mmCIF file of C-alpha atoms in Angstrom:
data_model
loop_
_atom_site.group_PDB
_atom_site.id
_atom_site.type_symbol
_atom_site.label_atom_id
_atom_site.label_comp_id
_atom_site.label_asym_id
_atom_site.label_seq_id
_atom_site.Cartn_x
_atom_site.Cartn_y
_atom_site.Cartn_z
ATOM 1 C CA MET I 9 15.980 14.590 -17.648
ATOM 2 C CA THR I 10 18.983 14.361 -14.853
ATOM 3 C CA PHE I 11 18.112 13.503 -11.871
ATOM 4 C CA THR I 12 19.982 15.241 -9.058
ATOM 5 C CA PRO I 13 22.482 14.019 -6.988
ATOM 6 C CA LEU I 14 20.603 15.294 -3.961
ATOM 7 C CA ALA I 15 17.378 13.402 -5.823
ATOM 8 C CA LEU I 16 19.001 9.699 -5.956
ATOM 9 C CA GLY I 17 19.759 10.548 -2.006
ATOM 10 C CA TYR I 18 16.762 11.103 -0.892
ATOM 11 C CA ALA I 19 15.410 8.220 -3.295
ATOM 12 C CA VAL I 20 17.125 5.756 -1.225
ATOM 13 C CA ALA I 21 17.021 7.274 1.617
ATOM 14 C CA LEU I 22 12.798 6.570 1.276
ATOM 15 C CA ALA I 23 13.798 3.799 0.189
ATOM 16 C CA ILE I 24 15.568 2.355 3.083
ATOM 17 C CA GLY I 25 14.220 4.568 5.707
ATOM 18 C CA LEU I 26 10.001 3.776 4.867
ATOM 19 C CA PRO I 27 10.199 0.413 6.103
ATOM 20 C CA LEU I 28 12.741 1.194 9.456
ATOM 21 C CA LEU I 29 10.329 3.715 10.027
ATOM 22 C CA ALA I 30 7.469 2.151 10.039
ATOM 23 C CA PHE I 31 9.048 -0.782 12.058
ATOM 24 C CA ARG I 32 10.421 1.469 14.494
ATOM 25 C CA THR I 33 7.026 3.141 14.832
ATOM 26 C CA GLY I 34 4.407 1.251 13.353
ATOM 27 C CA LEU I 35 1.978 -1.523 15.196
ATOM 28 C CA ARG I 36 2.330 -4.654 16.568
ATOM 29 C CA GLU I 37 0.317 -7.487 17.438
ATOM 30 C CA GLU I 38 0.697 -6.619 20.750
ATOM 31 C CA HIS I 39 -1.307 -3.256 20.209
ATOM 32 C CA VAL I 40 -4.574 -5.405 18.464
ATOM 33 C CA GLU I 41 -6.937 -4.407 21.716
ATOM 34 C CA GLU I 42 -6.172 -1.075 21.419
ATOM 35 C CA VAL I 43 -6.392 -0.481 17.752
ATOM 36 C CA THR I 44 -9.944 -2.295 17.739
ATOM 37 C CA ALA I 45 -11.298 0.198 20.299
ATOM 38 C CA ALA I 46 -10.107 3.408 17.953
ATOM 39 C CA ARG I 47 -9.818 2.565 14.339
ATOM 40 C CA SER I 48 -10.805 6.094 13.372
ATOM 41 C CA ALA I 49 -8.265 7.344 14.489
ATOM 42 C CA VAL I 50 -5.624 4.580 13.534
ATOM 43 C CA TYR I 51 -6.866 5.488 10.080
ATOM 44 C CA PHE I 52 -6.203 9.117 10.844
ATOM 45 C CA SER I 53 -2.887 9.429 11.829
ATOM 46 C CA ALA I 54 -1.566 6.419 9.308
ATOM 47 C CA ALA I 55 -3.521 8.811 6.651
ATOM 48 C CA VAL I 56 -1.830 12.256 7.804
ATOM 49 C CA SER I 57 1.536 10.705 8.202
ATOM 50 C CA ILE I 58 1.756 10.000 4.506
ATOM 51 C CA LEU I 59 0.399 13.441 3.588
ATOM 52 C CA VAL I 60 3.219 14.962 5.266
ATOM 53 C CA LEU I 61 5.747 12.844 3.750
ATOM 54 C CA THR I 62 3.928 12.967 0.300
ATOM 55 C CA ALA I 63 4.019 17.033 0.593
ATOM 56 C CA VAL I 64 8.105 16.655 1.755
ATOM 57 C CA THR I 65 8.382 14.750 -1.476
ATOM 58 C CA PHE I 66 6.437 17.082 -3.368
ATOM 59 C CA GLY I 67 8.963 20.015 -2.169
ATOM 60 C CA ILE I 68 12.139 18.365 -2.443
ATOM 61 C CA SER I 69 10.816 17.427 -6.208
ATOM 62 C CA ALA I 70 9.685 21.234 -6.566
ATOM 63 C CA TRP I 71 13.237 22.063 -5.582
ATOM 64 C CA GLN I 72 15.262 20.182 -7.240
ATOM 65 C CA GLY I 73 13.676 21.507 -10.545
ATOM 66 C CA ILE I 74 11.903 17.804 -11.130
ATOM 67 C CA PRO I 75 8.868 18.496 -13.442
ATOM 68 C CA PRO I 76 5.906 16.499 -11.680
ATOM 69 C CA SER I 77 5.389 15.239 -15.451
ATOM 70 C CA ASP I 78 8.805 13.229 -15.255
ATOM 71 C CA LEU I 79 7.047 11.650 -12.176
ATOM 72 C CA GLY I 80 3.916 10.413 -13.915
ATOM 73 C CA TRP I 81 1.599 13.352 -13.017
ATOM 74 C CA ARG I 82 0.070 12.944 -16.218
ATOM 75 C CA VAL I 83 -2.354 11.005 -18.888
ATOM 76 C CA GLU I 84 -1.616 11.124 -22.429
ATOM 77 C CA ASP I 85 -4.673 9.100 -23.239
ATOM 78 C CA PRO I 86 -7.443 8.516 -20.762
ATOM 79 C CA GLY I 87 -8.565 5.204 -22.287
ATOM 80 C CA PRO I 88 -5.694 2.914 -22.099
ATOM 81 C CA ALA I 89 -5.054 4.598 -18.316
ATOM 82 C CA PHE I 90 -8.330 3.670 -17.398
ATOM 83 C CA THR I 91 -8.209 0.222 -18.811
ATOM 84 C CA TRP I 92 -4.519 -0.392 -16.832
ATOM 85 C CA ALA I 93 -6.141 0.932 -13.909
ATOM 86 C CA VAL I 94 -8.430 -1.977 -14.382
ATOM 87 C CA ALA I 95 -6.674 -4.533 -15.372
ATOM 88 C CA ALA I 96 -3.532 -3.790 -12.605
ATOM 89 C CA ALA I 97 -6.523 -3.615 -9.377
ATOM 90 C CA GLY I 98 -8.245 -7.428 -11.500
ATOM 91 C CA GLY I 99 -4.703 -8.929 -11.162
ATOM 92 C CA GLY I 100 -4.017 -6.808 -8.039
ATOM 93 C CA LEU I 101 -6.766 -9.184 -6.778
ATOM 94 C CA ALA I 102 -6.502 -12.059 -8.182
ATOM 95 C CA ALA I 103 -2.464 -12.037 -6.567
ATOM 96 C CA VAL I 104 -3.723 -11.003 -3.135
ATOM 97 C CA TRP I 105 -6.087 -14.533 -2.694
ATOM 98 C CA LEU I 106 -3.255 -16.696 -4.517
ATOM 99 C CA VAL I 107 -0.909 -15.407 -1.728
ATOM 100 C CA VAL I 108 -3.216 -15.986 0.802
ATOM 101 C CA ARG I 109 -4.349 -19.279 -0.467
ATOM 102 C CA LEU I 110 0.226 -19.847 -0.908
ATOM 103 C CA GLY I 111 -0.437 -18.984 2.719
ATOM 104 C CA GLN I 112 -2.660 -21.531 3.743
ATOM 105 C CA ALA I 113 -0.882 -23.800 2.190
ATOM 106 C CA ILE I 114 1.885 -23.632 3.692
ATOM 107 C CA GLY I 115 0.909 -22.453 7.306
ATOM 108 C CA LEU I 116 1.957 -18.581 6.898
ATOM 109 C CA PRO I 117 -0.375 -16.706 9.145
ATOM 110 C CA GLU I 118 -1.829 -13.802 8.533
ATOM 111 C CA SER I 119 -1.476 -10.782 11.262
ATOM 112 C CA ARG I 120 -4.051 -10.446 13.925
ATOM 113 C CA LEU I 121 -3.529 -6.879 13.323
ATOM 114 C CA SER I 122 -3.931 -6.465 10.362
ATOM 115 C CA PHE I 123 -7.841 -8.128 10.347
ATOM 116 C CA VAL I 124 -8.809 -6.124 13.112
ATOM 117 C CA LEU I 125 -7.822 -2.709 11.119
ATOM 118 C CA MET I 126 -10.286 -3.746 9.111
ATOM 119 C CA PRO I 127 -13.931 -1.348 8.969
ATOM 120 C CA ARG I 128 -16.759 -3.121 10.868
ATOM 121 C CA THR I 129 -19.200 0.064 11.401
ATOM 122 C CA GLY I 130 -20.132 2.327 8.597
ATOM 123 C CA GLN I 131 -18.422 5.449 10.611
ATOM 124 C CA GLU I 132 -15.507 3.217 9.883
ATOM 125 C CA GLN I 133 -15.830 2.298 6.251
ATOM 126 C CA ARG I 134 -16.160 6.056 5.463
ATOM 127 C CA ALA I 135 -12.950 6.658 7.784
ATOM 128 C CA PHE I 136 -11.406 3.938 5.677
ATOM 129 C CA LEU I 137 -12.079 4.959 2.144
ATOM 130 C CA LEU I 138 -10.293 8.001 3.330
ATOM 131 C CA VAL I 139 -7.051 6.680 4.197
ATOM 132 C CA ALA I 140 -7.233 4.187 1.128
ATOM 133 C CA ALA I 141 -7.417 7.303 -1.131
ATOM 134 C CA ALA I 142 -4.735 8.983 0.565
ATOM 135 C CA ALA I 143 -2.390 5.837 0.576
ATOM 136 C CA ALA I 144 -3.138 5.678 -3.153
ATOM 137 C CA VAL I 145 -2.085 8.840 -4.048
ATOM 138 C CA GLY I 146 0.724 9.385 -1.236
ATOM 139 C CA GLU I 147 2.077 5.617 -1.669
ATOM 140 C CA GLU I 148 1.624 5.583 -5.175
ATOM 141 C CA TYR I 149 4.086 9.087 -5.560
ATOM 142 C CA LEU I 150 6.230 8.118 -3.483
ATOM 143 C CA TYR I 151 7.360 4.016 -4.215
ATOM 144 C CA ARG I 152 5.514 4.753 -8.227
ATOM 145 C CA GLY I 153 6.105 8.253 -8.376
ATOM 146 C CA PHE I 154 9.223 9.852 -7.134
ATOM 147 C CA MET I 155 11.670 6.554 -5.852
ATOM 148 C CA TYR I 156 10.884 4.184 -9.278
ATOM 149 C CA HIS I 157 11.314 7.107 -11.426
ATOM 150 C CA VAL I 158 14.825 8.161 -10.046
ATOM 151 C CA PHE I 159 15.751 4.564 -10.015
ATOM 152 C CA ALA I 160 14.830 3.799 -13.172
ATOM 153 C CA GLU I 161 17.182 6.474 -14.608
ATOM 154 C CA SER I 162 20.078 6.616 -11.739
ATOM 155 C CA LEU I 163 20.832 2.360 -11.247
ATOM 156 C CA GLY I 164 20.254 0.287 -13.944
ATOM 157 C CA GLY I 165 16.672 0.836 -15.646
ATOM 158 C CA PRO I 166 13.249 0.600 -15.377
ATOM 159 C CA TRP I 167 12.993 -3.251 -13.864
ATOM 160 C CA THR I 168 15.820 -2.916 -11.763
ATOM 161 C CA ALA I 169 13.594 0.032 -10.116
ATOM 162 C CA ALA I 170 10.677 -2.221 -10.604
ATOM 163 C CA ALA I 171 12.461 -4.795 -8.328
ATOM 164 C CA LEU I 172 14.056 -2.513 -5.472
ATOM 165 C CA THR I 173 10.694 0.167 -5.194
ATOM 166 C CA SER I 174 8.505 -3.489 -5.009
ATOM 167 C CA VAL I 175 10.898 -4.794 -2.085
ATOM 168 C CA SER I 176 10.876 -1.792 -0.310
ATOM 169 C CA PHE I 177 7.153 -1.299 -0.327
ATOM 170 C CA GLY I 178 6.710 -4.793 0.475
ATOM 171 C CA VAL I 179 9.268 -4.707 3.478
ATOM 172 C CA ALA I 180 7.560 -1.417 4.641
ATOM 173 C CA HIS I 181 4.538 -3.632 5.823
ATOM 174 C CA GLY I 182 6.043 -5.904 7.779
ATOM 175 C CA TYR I 183 3.476 -5.359 10.227
ATOM 176 C CA GLN I 184 1.130 -7.704 8.131
ATOM 177 C CA LYS I 185 3.838 -10.513 8.796
ATOM 178 C CA THR I 186 6.081 -12.511 6.376
ATOM 179 C CA ILE I 187 2.702 -13.298 4.465
ATOM 180 C CA GLY I 188 2.000 -9.520 4.147
ATOM 181 C CA MET I 189 5.195 -8.405 3.411
ATOM 182 C CA LEU I 190 5.402 -11.558 0.247
ATOM 183 C CA ARG I 191 1.560 -9.600 -1.013
ATOM 184 C CA ALA I 192 2.562 -6.223 -0.624
ATOM 185 C CA THR I 193 5.712 -7.419 -2.473
ATOM 186 C CA LEU I 194 3.761 -8.766 -5.071
ATOM 187 C CA LEU I 195 1.425 -5.948 -5.505
ATOM 188 C CA GLY I 196 4.111 -3.942 -5.577
ATOM 189 C CA GLY I 197 5.176 -5.248 -9.167
ATOM 190 C CA LEU I 198 1.933 -5.140 -10.119
ATOM 191 C CA LEU I 199 1.327 -1.402 -9.678
ATOM 192 C CA VAL I 200 4.893 -0.737 -11.186
ATOM 193 C CA VAL I 201 3.498 -2.187 -14.612
ATOM 194 C CA PRO I 202 1.745 0.465 -15.654
ATOM 195 C CA VAL I 203 3.786 3.177 -14.658
ATOM 196 C CA ILE I 204 6.460 1.680 -16.960
ATOM 197 C CA TRP I 205 3.993 1.062 -19.775
ATOM 198 C CA THR I 206 1.856 4.290 -19.762
ATOM 199 C CA GLY I 207 4.537 6.849 -17.713
ATOM 200 C CA SER I 208 1.925 7.711 -15.740
ATOM 201 C CA LEU I 209 1.037 7.379 -12.434
ATOM 202 C CA PHE I 210 -2.685 7.592 -12.712
ATOM 203 C CA PRO I 211 -3.578 4.250 -13.462
ATOM 204 C CA SER I 212 -1.692 3.278 -10.465
ATOM 205 C CA ILE I 213 -3.558 5.250 -7.974
ATOM 206 C CA VAL I 214 -6.379 4.046 -8.814
ATOM 207 C CA ALA I 215 -5.678 0.703 -8.841
ATOM 208 C CA HIS I 216 -4.727 0.896 -5.405
ATOM 209 C CA PHE I 217 -7.473 2.685 -4.173
ATOM 210 C CA TRP I 218 -9.841 0.213 -6.043
ATOM 211 C CA ILE I 219 -7.973 -3.084 -4.457
ATOM 212 C CA ASN I 220 -7.871 -1.186 -0.647
ATOM 213 C CA ALA I 221 -11.464 -0.490 -0.678
ATOM 214 C CA ALA I 222 -12.224 -3.786 -1.833
ATOM 215 C CA VAL I 223 -10.775 -5.874 1.051
ATOM 216 C CA GLY I 224 -12.311 -3.042 3.204
ATOM 217 C CA LEU I 225 -15.559 -2.742 2.029
ATOM 218 C CA GLY I 226 -16.025 -6.423 2.711
ATOM 219 C CA GLY I 227 -12.986 -8.133 1.092
ATOM 220 C CA TRP I 228 -11.490 -8.829 4.374
ATOM 221 C CA LYS I 229 -13.577 -11.874 5.241
ATOM 222 C CA TRP I 230 -11.992 -13.800 2.093
ATOM 223 C CA LEU I 231 -8.890 -12.035 3.228
ATOM 224 C CA PHE I 232 -8.665 -13.170 6.436
ATOM 225 C CA PRO I 233 -10.930 -16.467 6.960
ATOM 226 C CA ASP I 234 -10.262 -18.198 9.495
ATOM 227 C CA LEU I 235 -9.828 -15.425 11.538
ATOM 228 C CA ALA I 236 -12.950 -14.173 10.450
ATOM 229 C CA ARG I 237 -14.765 -17.076 11.834
ATOM 230 C CA GLU I 238 -12.781 -17.159 15.201
ATOM 231 C CA ALA I 239 -14.137 -13.202 16.045
ATOM 232 C CA GLU I 240 -17.674 -14.473 14.646
ATOM 233 C CA ALA I 241 -17.480 -17.794 17.209
ATOM 234 C CA ALA I 242 -15.987 -15.741 20.315
ATOM 235 C CA ALA I 243 -18.924 -12.792 19.495
ATOM 236 C CA THR I 244 -21.506 -15.381 19.649
ATOM 237 C CA ASP I 245 -20.067 -17.351 22.478
ATOM 238 C CA ALA I 246 -20.200 -14.054 24.732
ATOM 239 C CA ASN I 247 -23.988 -13.475 23.514
ATOM 240 C CA ASP I 248 -24.862 -17.102 24.744
ATOM 241 C CA ARG I 249 -23.540 -15.726 28.575
#
């Protein structure tokens, strides 16, 4: 279908506005102590923000008469869709590991804020999985659903759209410092590939959730190894006093 000028304008506003919003209202390194004391509340706030923006975008799509299937809400063949989900999740985790190692090799520091956002207790892990699910559905729809499809038709084809949405996705993770933005940009590029080849959002949604869940449920220990060792040493010192 041909997307309306309003749909294109809204997609551009999302691509520019989401990183700006994250920069203006997002967490900062100086918020480490507050986040450590209230991780579940931070998760809840993030989930609500994502779901509200997703609902607004659904409303814009309905208002402009855009069928959900034109934005990736379809699965023509579950078998290949699941295969793409597994491949995207595996590739995403491998990419995360490679970027972490690259950052260590060239001296790009990890964000301490990203480290303290990782769940520690069972309650925090359950809350983290809820926000991971909200992020998987909401962010995939916003970036690889609405923005990608509008840009692909209006601004030069699928690979131009893939590049634009991946960069926007990466910059929106600016609170994770340069290494985090690089990591998110690469992940965005990987997660858009199943959408290009299958036309469906579901492989990317599933892969996005699996990646977040794997990192949140223990993978953060190898994602932030230096910070994890520092935290363990600090805890040991505190117990010895």
